[in-house]
CSV table of C-alpha atoms in Angstrom, one decimal:
chain,number,residue,atom,x,y,z
A,71,MET,CA,0.0,-0.2,-0.3
A,72,ALA,CA,2.0,3.0,-1.2
A,73,PRO,CA,0.9,6.5,-0.3
A,74,ILE,CA,-1.2,8.9,-2.3
A,75,SER,CA,0.1,11.1,-4.3
A,76,ARG,CA,-1.1,14.6,-6.0
A,77,SER,CA,-1.1,13.1,-9.4
A,78,ASP,CA,-2.8,9.9,-8.6
A,79,LEU,CA,-5.3,11.3,-6.6
A,80,CYS,CA,-8.9,13.1,-6.6
A,81,PHE,CA,-10.1,16.1,-4.2
A,82,ASN,CA,-13.3,15.0,-4.6
A,83,ILE,CA,-12.9,11.8,-3.4
A,84,PRO,CA,-15.7,11.8,-0.2
A,85,VAL,CA,-15.0,10.2,2.9
A,86,LEU,CA,-18.2,8.7,4.6
A,87,SER,CA,-17.7,10.0,8.2
A,88,ASP,CA,-18.5,12.0,10.6
A,89,ARG,CA,-15.7,13.0,12.0
A,90,LEU,CA,-12.6,13.6,9.8
A,91,ILE,CA,-9.1,13.2,12.2
A,92,PHE,CA,-5.3,13.8,10.7
A,93,HIS,CA,-2.4,12.8,12.5
A,94,LEU,CA,0.7,14.5,11.2
A,95,ASP,CA,4.1,12.7,11.9
A,96,MET,CA,7.6,14.6,11.1
A,97,ASP,CA,9.6,12.5,9.2
A,98,ALA,CA,13.3,11.9,11.5
A,99,PHE,CA,11.8,15.5,12.7
A,100,PHE,CA,15.5,15.1,14.8
A,101,VAL,CA,18.0,14.3,11.9
A,102,SER,CA,16.2,16.6,9.4
A,103,VAL,CA,16.5,19.7,11.8
A,104,GLU,CA,20.4,18.3,12.3
A,105,GLU,CA,20.5,18.3,8.0
A,106,LEU,CA,19.1,22.2,8.0
A,107,LEU,CA,21.8,23.2,10.0
A,108,ASP,CA,24.7,20.8,8.6
A,109,PRO,CA,23.6,20.0,4.9
A,110,THR,CA,26.6,17.8,4.4
A,111,LEU,CA,24.8,15.3,6.5
A,112,LYS,CA,22.2,14.3,4.0
A,113,GLY,CA,22.2,10.5,3.0
A,114,LYS,CA,24.2,10.1,5.1
A,115,PRO,CA,23.4,7.6,8.9
A,116,VAL,CA,22.6,10.1,11.3
A,117,ILE,CA,22.1,9.4,14.5
A,118,VAL,CA,20.7,11.6,17.0
A,119,GLY,CA,21.2,10.6,20.7
A,120,GLY,CA,24.3,10.6,21.9
A,121,PRO,CA,28.1,9.0,21.9
A,122,LYS,CA,27.6,5.8,20.4
A,123,ASP,CA,29.8,4.5,24.1
A,124,GLN,CA,27.2,5.6,25.6
A,125,ARG,CA,24.1,4.3,28.0
A,126,GLY,CA,22.0,6.0,26.3
A,127,VAL,CA,19.7,5.8,23.6
A,128,VAL,CA,18.7,6.5,20.0
A,129,ALA,CA,16.7,10.1,20.1
A,130,ALA,CA,16.2,9.7,15.8
A,131,ALA,CA,17.7,7.8,12.8
A,132,SER,CA,18.3,8.8,9.4
A,133,TYR,CA,16.6,6.9,6.5
A,134,ALA,CA,20.3,5.6,5.6
A,135,ALA,CA,21.2,4.9,9.0
A,136,ARG,CA,17.8,2.8,9.2
A,137,LYS,CA,19.0,0.8,6.5
A,138,PHE,CA,21.4,-1.0,8.9
A,139,GLY,CA,18.6,-1.8,11.5
A,140,VAL,CA,19.4,1.3,14.0
A,141,HIS,CA,15.9,2.8,15.4
A,142,SER,CA,14.8,5.1,18.1
A,143,ALA,CA,14.1,3.7,21.3
A,144,MET,CA,17.3,1.4,20.4
A,145,PRO,CA,20.3,1.4,22.6
A,146,LEU,CA,23.0,3.4,21.8
A,147,ARG,CA,25.7,0.4,22.3
A,148,THR,CA,23.8,-1.5,20.2
A,149,ALA,CA,23.1,1.2,16.9
A,150,ALA,CA,26.8,1.9,17.5
A,151,LYS,CA,27.3,-2.6,16.7
A,152,LEU,CA,24.9,-2.0,13.5
A,153,CYS,CA,26.2,1.4,12.5
A,154,PRO,CA,29.2,2.0,13.6
A,155,ASP,CA,30.4,4.2,10.9
A,156,GLY,CA,27.3,6.3,11.4
A,157,ILE,CA,27.4,10.1,12.8
A,158,TYR,CA,26.7,10.1,16.1
A,159,LEU,CA,25.1,13.6,17.3
A,160,ASP,CA,24.2,15.1,20.5
A,161,GLY,CA,21.2,16.7,19.1
A,162,HIS,CA,20.6,20.2,20.1
A,163,PRO,CA,17.3,20.1,22.2
A,164,GLU,CA,16.2,23.8,22.0
A,165,LEU,CA,16.3,24.0,18.5
A,166,TYR,CA,14.0,21.4,17.9
A,167,ARG,CA,11.7,22.2,20.5
A,168,ASP,CA,11.8,26.0,19.0
A,169,TYR,CA,10.5,24.0,15.1
A,170,SER,CA,7.5,22.1,17.6
A,171,ARG,CA,6.6,24.8,17.8
A,172,LYS,CA,6.3,26.7,14.8
A,173,VAL,CA,5.2,23.3,13.2
A,174,HIS,CA,1.9,23.5,15.9
A,175,ASP,CA,1.5,27.2,14.8
A,176,ILE,CA,1.2,26.0,11.0
A,177,LEU,CA,-1.2,23.6,12.6
A,178,CYS,CA,-3.8,25.9,13.5
A,179,ARG,CA,-3.7,27.4,10.3
A,180,PHE,CA,-6.3,24.4,9.9
A,181,SER,CA,-8.4,23.8,12.8
A,182,PRO,CA,-8.9,25.2,16.3
A,183,LYS,CA,-8.1,21.8,17.9
A,184,VAL,CA,-4.8,20.1,18.2
A,185,GLU,CA,-3.3,18.6,20.1
A,186,MET,CA,1.2,17.0,20.5
A,187,ALA,CA,1.1,13.5,20.8
A,188,SER,CA,5.0,14.2,21.4
A,189,VAL,CA,7.4,16.9,19.9
A,190,ASP,CA,7.3,15.7,16.5
A,191,GLU,CA,3.8,14.5,15.8
A,192,ALA,CA,0.1,16.1,16.4
A,193,TYR,CA,-3.4,15.1,15.7
A,194,LEU,CA,-5.9,17.4,14.0
A,195,ASP,CA,-10.1,17.3,14.5
A,196,MET,CA,-10.7,18.4,10.5
A,197,THR,CA,-14.7,17.1,10.9
A,198,GLY,CA,-16.3,20.3,9.9
A,199,THR,CA,-13.7,21.9,7.9
A,200,ALA,CA,-15.2,21.0,4.1
A,201,ARG,CA,-16.5,24.3,3.3
A,202,LEU,CA,-13.3,25.9,4.7
A,203,LEU,CA,-10.4,23.8,3.5
A,204,GLY,CA,-12.2,21.3,1.2
A,205,PRO,CA,-11.8,17.8,0.6
A,206,PRO,CA,-10.4,16.4,3.1
A,207,LEU,CA,-7.4,14.8,0.6
A,208,LYS,CA,-6.8,18.8,-0.4
A,209,ALA,CA,-6.9,20.2,2.9
A,210,ALA,CA,-4.1,17.8,3.5
A,211,HIS,CA,-1.9,18.5,0.8
A,212,ASP,CA,-2.7,21.9,1.8
A,213,LEU,CA,-0.8,21.4,4.9
A,214,HIS,CA,2.6,19.3,3.6
A,215,ASP,CA,3.1,21.6,1.5
A,216,ALA,CA,2.9,24.3,4.2
A,217,ILE,CA,5.4,22.4,6.1
A,218,GLY,CA,7.5,22.0,3.7
A,219,ARG,CA,7.8,25.5,2.0
A,220,ASP,CA,7.5,27.2,5.7
A,221,LEU,CA,9.8,24.8,7.6
A,222,HIS,CA,11.7,23.0,4.3
A,223,LEU,CA,10.8,19.8,6.5
A,224,ASN,CA,9.4,16.4,5.4
A,225,CYS,CA,6.4,15.5,7.1
A,226,SER,CA,3.5,12.3,6.7
A,227,ILE,CA,-0.2,12.7,7.2
A,228,GLY,CA,-2.9,10.2,7.9
A,229,ILE,CA,-6.4,10.6,7.1
A,230,GLY,CA,-9.3,8.3,9.0
A,231,SER,CA,-12.1,8.0,11.3
A,232,ALA,CA,-10.7,7.6,14.2
A,233,ARG,CA,-7.4,9.2,16.1
A,234,VAL,CA,-6.1,5.1,16.1
A,235,VAL,CA,-6.9,5.0,12.3
A,236,ALA,CA,-5.3,7.9,10.9
A,237,LYS,CA,-1.9,7.2,13.1
A,238,ILE,CA,-2.4,3.7,11.3
A,239,ALA,CA,-2.1,5.7,8.4
A,240,SER,CA,0.2,8.0,9.1
A,241,ASP,CA,2.7,5.4,9.1
A,242,LEU,CA,1.2,3.8,5.6
A,243,ALA,CA,1.9,7.2,4.6
A,244,LYS,CA,6.1,7.1,5.3
A,245,PRO,CA,8.0,9.1,3.7
A,246,ASN,CA,7.2,11.9,3.3
A,247,GLY,CA,3.2,11.5,1.7
A,248,VAL,CA,-0.1,11.0,2.9
A,249,PHE,CA,-3.1,8.4,3.2
A,250,LEU,CA,-6.1,8.0,3.8
A,251,VAL,CA,-8.5,5.2,5.4
A,252,HIS,CA,-11.8,6.2,3.5
A,253,ALA,CA,-15.0,5.6,7.1
A,254,GLY,CA,-16.3,1.4,6.6
A,255,HIS,CA,-12.8,-0.2,4.8
A,256,GLU,CA,-10.7,0.0,8.5
A,257,ALA,CA,-10.4,-3.9,8.6
A,258,ARG,CA,-10.7,-4.4,5.0
A,259,MET,CA,-7.4,-2.6,4.7
A,260,PHE,CA,-5.9,-3.0,8.2
A,261,ALA,CA,-6.1,-6.9,7.9
A,262,GLY,CA,-3.4,-7.9,7.4
A,263,MET,CA,-1.2,-5.9,9.2
A,264,PRO,CA,1.0,-7.4,11.7
A,265,VAL,CA,-0.2,-6.6,15.4
A,266,ARG,CA,3.0,-5.0,16.4
A,267,LYS,CA,1.8,-2.3,14.2
A,268,MET,CA,-1.3,-1.4,16.4
A,269,PRO,CA,-0.3,1.8,18.4
A,270,GLY,CA,0.0,0.9,22.2
A,271,ILE,CA,0.9,-2.5,21.6
A,272,GLY,CA,4.9,-3.2,22.2
A,273,ARG,CA,6.9,-6.2,22.2
A,274,VAL,CA,5.9,-7.8,25.2
A,275,THR,CA,2.4,-7.9,24.3
A,276,GLU,CA,2.9,-9.2,21.0
A,277,THR,CA,4.9,-12.1,21.9
A,278,ARG,CA,1.6,-13.0,24.3
A,279,LEU,CA,-0.6,-12.2,21.5
A,280,HIS,CA,1.7,-14.5,18.8
A,281,GLU,CA,1.4,-17.4,21.4
A,282,LEU,CA,-2.3,-17.0,21.2
A,283,GLY,CA,-2.0,-17.1,17.2
A,284,ILE,CA,-2.9,-14.0,17.1
A,285,ARG,CA,-0.6,-12.3,14.2
A,286,THR,CA,-3.0,-10.0,12.6
A,287,PHE,CA,-5.1,-7.1,12.8
A,288,ALA,CA,-7.9,-9.4,11.0
A,289,ASP,CA,-6.8,-12.4,14.0
A,290,LEU,CA,-7.8,-9.9,16.7
A,291,GLU,CA,-11.3,-8.8,15.6
A,292,ALA,CA,-12.2,-12.2,15.2
A,293,ARG,CA,-10.9,-13.5,18.2
A,294,GLN,CA,-13.6,-14.1,21.3
A,295,ASP,CA,-11.2,-14.3,24.2
A,296,LEU,CA,-9.5,-11.1,23.6
A,297,GLU,CA,-10.9,-10.1,27.6
A,298,ARG,CA,-10.1,-13.2,29.7
A,299,HIS,CA,-6.2,-13.0,28.4
A,300,PHE,CA,-5.8,-9.6,28.4
A,301,GLY,CA,-9.3,-8.2,30.7
A,302,ALA,CA,-10.2,-4.6,29.4
A,303,TYR,CA,-7.8,-4.3,26.8
A,304,GLY,CA,-7.8,-6.8,25.3
A,305,THR,CA,-11.5,-5.2,24.3
A,306,ALA,CA,-9.4,-2.6,23.2
A,307,MET,CA,-6.9,-4.1,21.2
A,308,ALA,CA,-10.1,-6.0,18.7
A,309,GLY,CA,-12.0,-2.4,18.6
A,310,LYS,CA,-8.4,-0.3,17.0
A,311,ALA,CA,-9.1,-4.0,14.4
A,312,ARG,CA,-11.9,-2.2,13.7
A,313,GLY,CA,-11.0,1.1,13.0
A,314,GLN,CA,-12.3,2.4,16.4
A,315,ASP,CA,-10.7,4.5,18.9
A,316,ALA,CA,-10.6,2.4,22.4
A,317,GLY,CA,-9.2,2.5,25.3
A,318,GLY,CA,-7.2,4.7,27.1
A,319,TRP,CA,-5.7,7.6,26.2
A,320,PHE,CA,-7.7,6.7,22.1
A,321,ASP,CA,-10.6,7.8,24.0
A,322,GLU,CA,-10.4,11.3,25.0
A,323,GLU,CA,-11.0,14.1,22.6
A,324,ILE,CA,-8.2,16.4,20.8
A,325,GLY,CA,-7.3,19.5,22.3
A,326,GLU,CA,-4.8,20.6,24.7
A,327,SER,CA,-4.3,19.2,27.6
A,328,ALA,CA,-2.3,19.9,31.0
A,329,ALA,CA,0.8,17.4,32.2
A,330,LYS,CA,-0.7,15.1,35.0
A,331,SER,CA,2.9,13.8,36.1
A,332,ILE,CA,6.5,15.1,35.4
A,333,SER,CA,9.9,13.0,36.3
A,334,HIS,CA,13.3,13.0,34.7
A,335,GLU,CA,15.6,10.0,35.0
A,336,HIS,CA,19.1,10.1,34.2
A,337,THR,CA,21.2,6.5,33.4
A,338,PHE,CA,25.1,6.3,35.0
A,339,ASN,CA,27.2,6.3,31.9
A,340,GLU,CA,28.6,3.5,34.2
A,341,ASP,CA,26.8,2.4,37.9
A,342,THR,CA,28.7,4.5,40.5
A,343,ALA,CA,27.7,4.0,44.6
A,344,ASP,CA,29.3,7.5,45.3
A,345,LEU,CA,27.3,9.7,47.4
A,346,GLN,CA,28.5,12.2,45.0
A,347,VAL,CA,27.1,12.4,42.8
A,348,LEU,CA,24.1,10.2,43.4
A,349,GLU,CA,23.1,13.6,45.5
A,350,THR,CA,24.2,16.1,42.3
A,351,THR,CA,22.0,13.8,39.8
A,352,LEU,CA,19.2,14.1,42.4
A,353,ALA,CA,20.4,17.5,42.7
A,354,ARG,CA,19.9,17.8,38.9
A,355,LEU,CA,16.9,16.1,38.2
A,356,THR,CA,15.1,18.0,40.3
A,357,GLU,CA,15.9,21.4,39.2
A,358,MET,CA,14.6,19.6,35.8
A,359,VAL,CA,11.4,18.9,37.1
A,360,ALA,CA,10.4,22.0,38.5
A,361,ARG,CA,11.4,23.8,36.9
A,362,ARG,CA,9.0,21.9,34.3
A,363,LEU,CA,6.7,22.8,36.9
A,364,ARG,CA,7.2,26.0,36.8
A,365,GLU,CA,6.7,26.5,32.7
A,366,GLN,CA,3.0,24.7,33.6
A,367,ASN,CA,1.8,27.1,36.4
A,368,PHE,CA,1.7,24.1,38.9
A,369,GLU,CA,2.4,23.0,42.0
A,370,ALA,CA,3.2,19.4,42.8
A,371,ARG,CA,1.5,18.0,46.0
A,372,THR,CA,3.3,13.9,45.7
A,373,ILE,CA,7.0,13.7,44.8
A,374,GLN,CA,7.8,10.3,44.1
A,375,LEU,CA,11.8,8.8,43.9
A,376,LYS,CA,12.8,5.6,41.4
A,377,LEU,CA,15.9,3.7,42.4
A,378,ARG,CA,17.2,1.3,39.9
A,379,TYR,CA,20.5,-0.5,41.3
A,380,SER,CA,23.0,-2.7,39.2
A,381,ASP,CA,21.2,-5.3,39.3
A,382,PHE,CA,17.9,-4.0,38.5
A,383,HIS,CA,16.7,-4.3,40.9
A,384,THR,CA,14.3,-1.2,41.3
A,385,ILE,CA,11.9,0.5,43.8
A,386,THR,CA,9.7,3.7,44.0
A,387,ARG,CA,8.9,5.4,46.8
A,388,ALA,CA,6.1,8.9,47.3
A,389,HIS,CA,6.5,11.2,50.2
A,390,SER,CA,2.9,13.7,50.0
A,391,LEU,CA,3.2,16.9,51.0
A,392,ALA,CA,1.0,19.3,53.0
A,393,GLU,CA,1.2,21.6,50.5
A,394,PRO,CA,1.5,22.0,47.1
A,395,THR,CA,5.0,23.1,45.4
A,396,ALA,CA,6.5,23.6,42.5
A,397,SER,CA,10.0,24.7,44.7
A,398,ASP,CA,13.5,23.1,44.4
A,399,HIS,CA,14.2,22.9,47.9
A,400,THR,CA,11.2,21.8,49.0
A,401,ILE,CA,11.5,19.0,46.1
A,402,LEU,CA,15.3,18.7,46.7
A,403,THR,CA,14.7,17.9,50.8
A,404,GLN,CA,12.3,15.3,50.3
A,405,ILE,CA,13.4,13.7,47.1
A,406,ARG,CA,16.7,13.3,49.6
A,407,ALA,CA,15.1,12.4,52.4
A,408,LEU,CA,13.3,9.1,50.2
A,409,PHE,CA,16.9,8.6,48.3
A,410,HIS,CA,19.1,7.7,51.9
A,411,GLY,CA,15.5,5.8,54.3
A,412,ASN,CA,16.4,3.3,50.6
A,413,TRP,CA,19.5,3.1,49.3
A,414,ARG,CA,22.2,1.0,50.8
A,415,PRO,CA,25.3,2.4,51.5
A,416,GLY,CA,27.9,1.3,49.0
A,417,ALA,CA,25.2,-0.6,46.5
A,418,THR,CA,25.9,0.6,42.8
A,419,VAL,CA,23.2,2.8,41.1
A,420,ARG,CA,21.8,1.9,38.0
A,421,LEU,CA,19.5,5.3,37.2
A,422,LEU,CA,17.8,7.5,39.4
A,423,GLY,CA,14.1,9.3,38.9
A,424,VAL,CA,13.0,12.0,39.6
A,425,HIS,CA,8.7,12.5,39.6
A,426,VAL,CA,6.0,14.5,41.1
A,427,SER,CA,2.2,14.5,40.9
A,428,GLY,CA,-0.6,15.6,42.4
A,429,PHE,CA,-0.6,19.3,40.6
A,430,ASP,CA,-2.5,21.9,41.8
A,431,ALA,CA,-2.7,25.7,39.7
A,432,GLN,CA,0.4,27.0,40.8
A,433,SER,CA,-0.8,30.1,43.3
A,434,ASN,CA,0.2,33.7,42.6
A,435,SER,CA,3.7,33.0,44.4
A,436,ILE,CA,5.5,30.3,44.9
A,437,ALA,CA,5.1,28.7,48.8
A,438,PHE,CA,8.6,28.5,50.5
A,439,ASP,CA,9.0,27.5,54.0
A,440,PHE,CA,12.1,28.3,55.2
A,441,ASP,CA,14.8,31.3,55.8
A,442,GLY,CA,16.2,33.2,52.7
A,443,SER,CA,12.7,32.7,51.0
A,444,GLU,CA,12.1,35.5,49.2
A,445,ARG,CA,16.1,35.5,48.1
A,446,TRP,CA,15.6,32.0,46.7
A,447,LYS,CA,12.5,32.5,44.7
A,448,HIS,CA,13.7,35.8,43.2
A,449,ALA,CA,16.7,33.1,42.4
A,450,LEU,CA,14.6,30.5,40.5
A,451,SER,CA,13.0,33.2,39.0
A,452,ALA,CA,16.5,34.7,37.4
A,453,ALA,CA,17.7,31.5,36.1
A,454,ASP,CA,14.2,30.4,34.3
A,455,ARG,CA,15.0,33.7,32.6
A,456,LEU,CA,17.9,33.0,31.4
A,457,ARG,CA,17.1,29.5,30.2
A,458,ASP,CA,14.7,30.5,28.4
A,459,LYS,CA,16.7,32.7,26.8
A,460,TYR,CA,19.6,31.0,26.6
A,461,GLY,CA,18.6,27.1,27.0
A,462,GLU,CA,17.8,24.3,29.9
A,463,SER,CA,21.8,24.1,30.3
A,464,ALA,CA,22.1,27.9,31.4
A,465,VAL,CA,22.1,27.8,34.3
A,466,HIS,CA,22.5,25.9,38.1
A,467,ILE,CA,21.9,26.4,41.2
A,468,GLY,CA,23.3,24.8,43.9
A,469,SER,CA,24.1,21.3,44.0
A,470,ALA,CA,23.1,20.7,40.5
A,471,LEU,CA,25.4,22.5,39.1
A,472,LYS,CA,28.5,19.4,39.5
A,473,ALA,CA,25.8,16.8,37.8
A,474,ASN,CA,26.9,15.9,34.7
A,475,ILE,CA,23.7,15.8,32.9
A,476,ARG,CA,22.4,17.4,29.7
A,477,GLU,CA,19.1,17.1,28.8
A,478,ARG,CA,18.5,15.0,26.2
A,479,THR,CA,17.3,15.2,22.9
A,480,HIS,CA,14.6,12.5,23.4
A,481,GLU,CA,12.6,14.7,25.8
A,482,ASN,CA,9.3,16.2,26.4
A,483,PRO,CA,10.9,19.5,26.2
A,484,ALA,CA,9.2,22.2,28.3
A,485,GLY,CA,6.0,24.4,26.6
A,486,LEU,CA,5.7,21.4,24.8
A,487,ARG,CA,1.2,21.8,23.8
A,488,GLY,CA,-1.0,19.0,24.8
A,489,PRO,CA,1.4,16.5,26.1
A,490,ARG,CA,1.2,13.0,25.6
A,491,ARG,CA,-1.6,10.8,28.0
A,492,GLY,CA,-0.9,14.0,30.3
A,493,GLU,CA,2.7,12.7,31.2
A,494,LEU,CA,5.7,15.1,30.2
A,495,GLU,CA,8.6,12.5,30.9
A,496,GLY,CA,12.0,13.2,30.4
A,497,HIS,CA,13.7,9.7,30.1
A,498,GLU,CA,17.8,9.8,30.7
A,499,GLY,CA,18.1,5.9,29.0
A,500,LYS,CA,17.3,2.3,29.8
């Protein structure tokens, strides 16, 4: 099934549905932005995510790199084995953030209902726009042209009667195409597709499905015992196989939504038991989380620590505050208490994470409960302004200055509109 091109489409083909959804996916977004900075990268195996000898993950890979089997979310060290001569880049998160906002601005010209599902993909509810923008395929190609003309970037657009249909269609449109699935034809169109192509199905679920003899969308739709094996998720999978938005996030209306939690994690390049390294890392992670709290105009009540040892044993511990906060100092005080209450002195640590949730709207002034609070409040405000102007690494406060942590290119950046599944997460590798 090839993407529909301008040369062989008919703009007047009707879509027999009251609902019309577009899913836009920027093609190799981070790599494409890097190519704008350095045109000599075009056509070469480029991997964005960090040095190939680190424990991080691939944030994006050029199509030339994908020919070697490299793909996003793959460990960098695995990518290095598959593509040793690739060009490995740290990337420019601030620039990706800027281009993501520019993409959002263009999308808002086409629909008032836009949701950035991540930094490089978005959903648009195009229902009722035909009178103004024309038939779906015309509107999609006009949007495609606007992205290319204004930003010099490629994208793929899927069109369908539901979120899940549009998302699958955009994958079929890659690279740099448009694909429409007519309402009522979803089950027939998707019947032979492997189950892994369904949004939400990962490697573990795929393996379980294969064990049950389920390999395609048609197999999913035909089975009557999915709920027995998978609970409510089984019913949702069957619905998606029929082209229906079913289960969790896919049931929600398209639109910008506020985060329900914010987290940052860091996987050390080498496991460590150095207390100073561990504490400065927690300070930096706290600083990043608190920054995003203030960016979203929230205060958090629940503070959670994630601690993973070298043997991959992982614990999470949480504490609820009497009053919500967006203060680095208050969050770090609780995180340190949780850490020292659970870390086995001398035990080597692989990963640390800081997570906050239970949000309240931020009050007019952040609550501080220690001496010098007014000076601290002014210091945080000044630091945030500097980060707005010069980037996340422009300034650090206190012990976080010594932490060797940088913002990863695959993090969901501060200020991203409509965060995916209501969360802002920054994962420093797995």
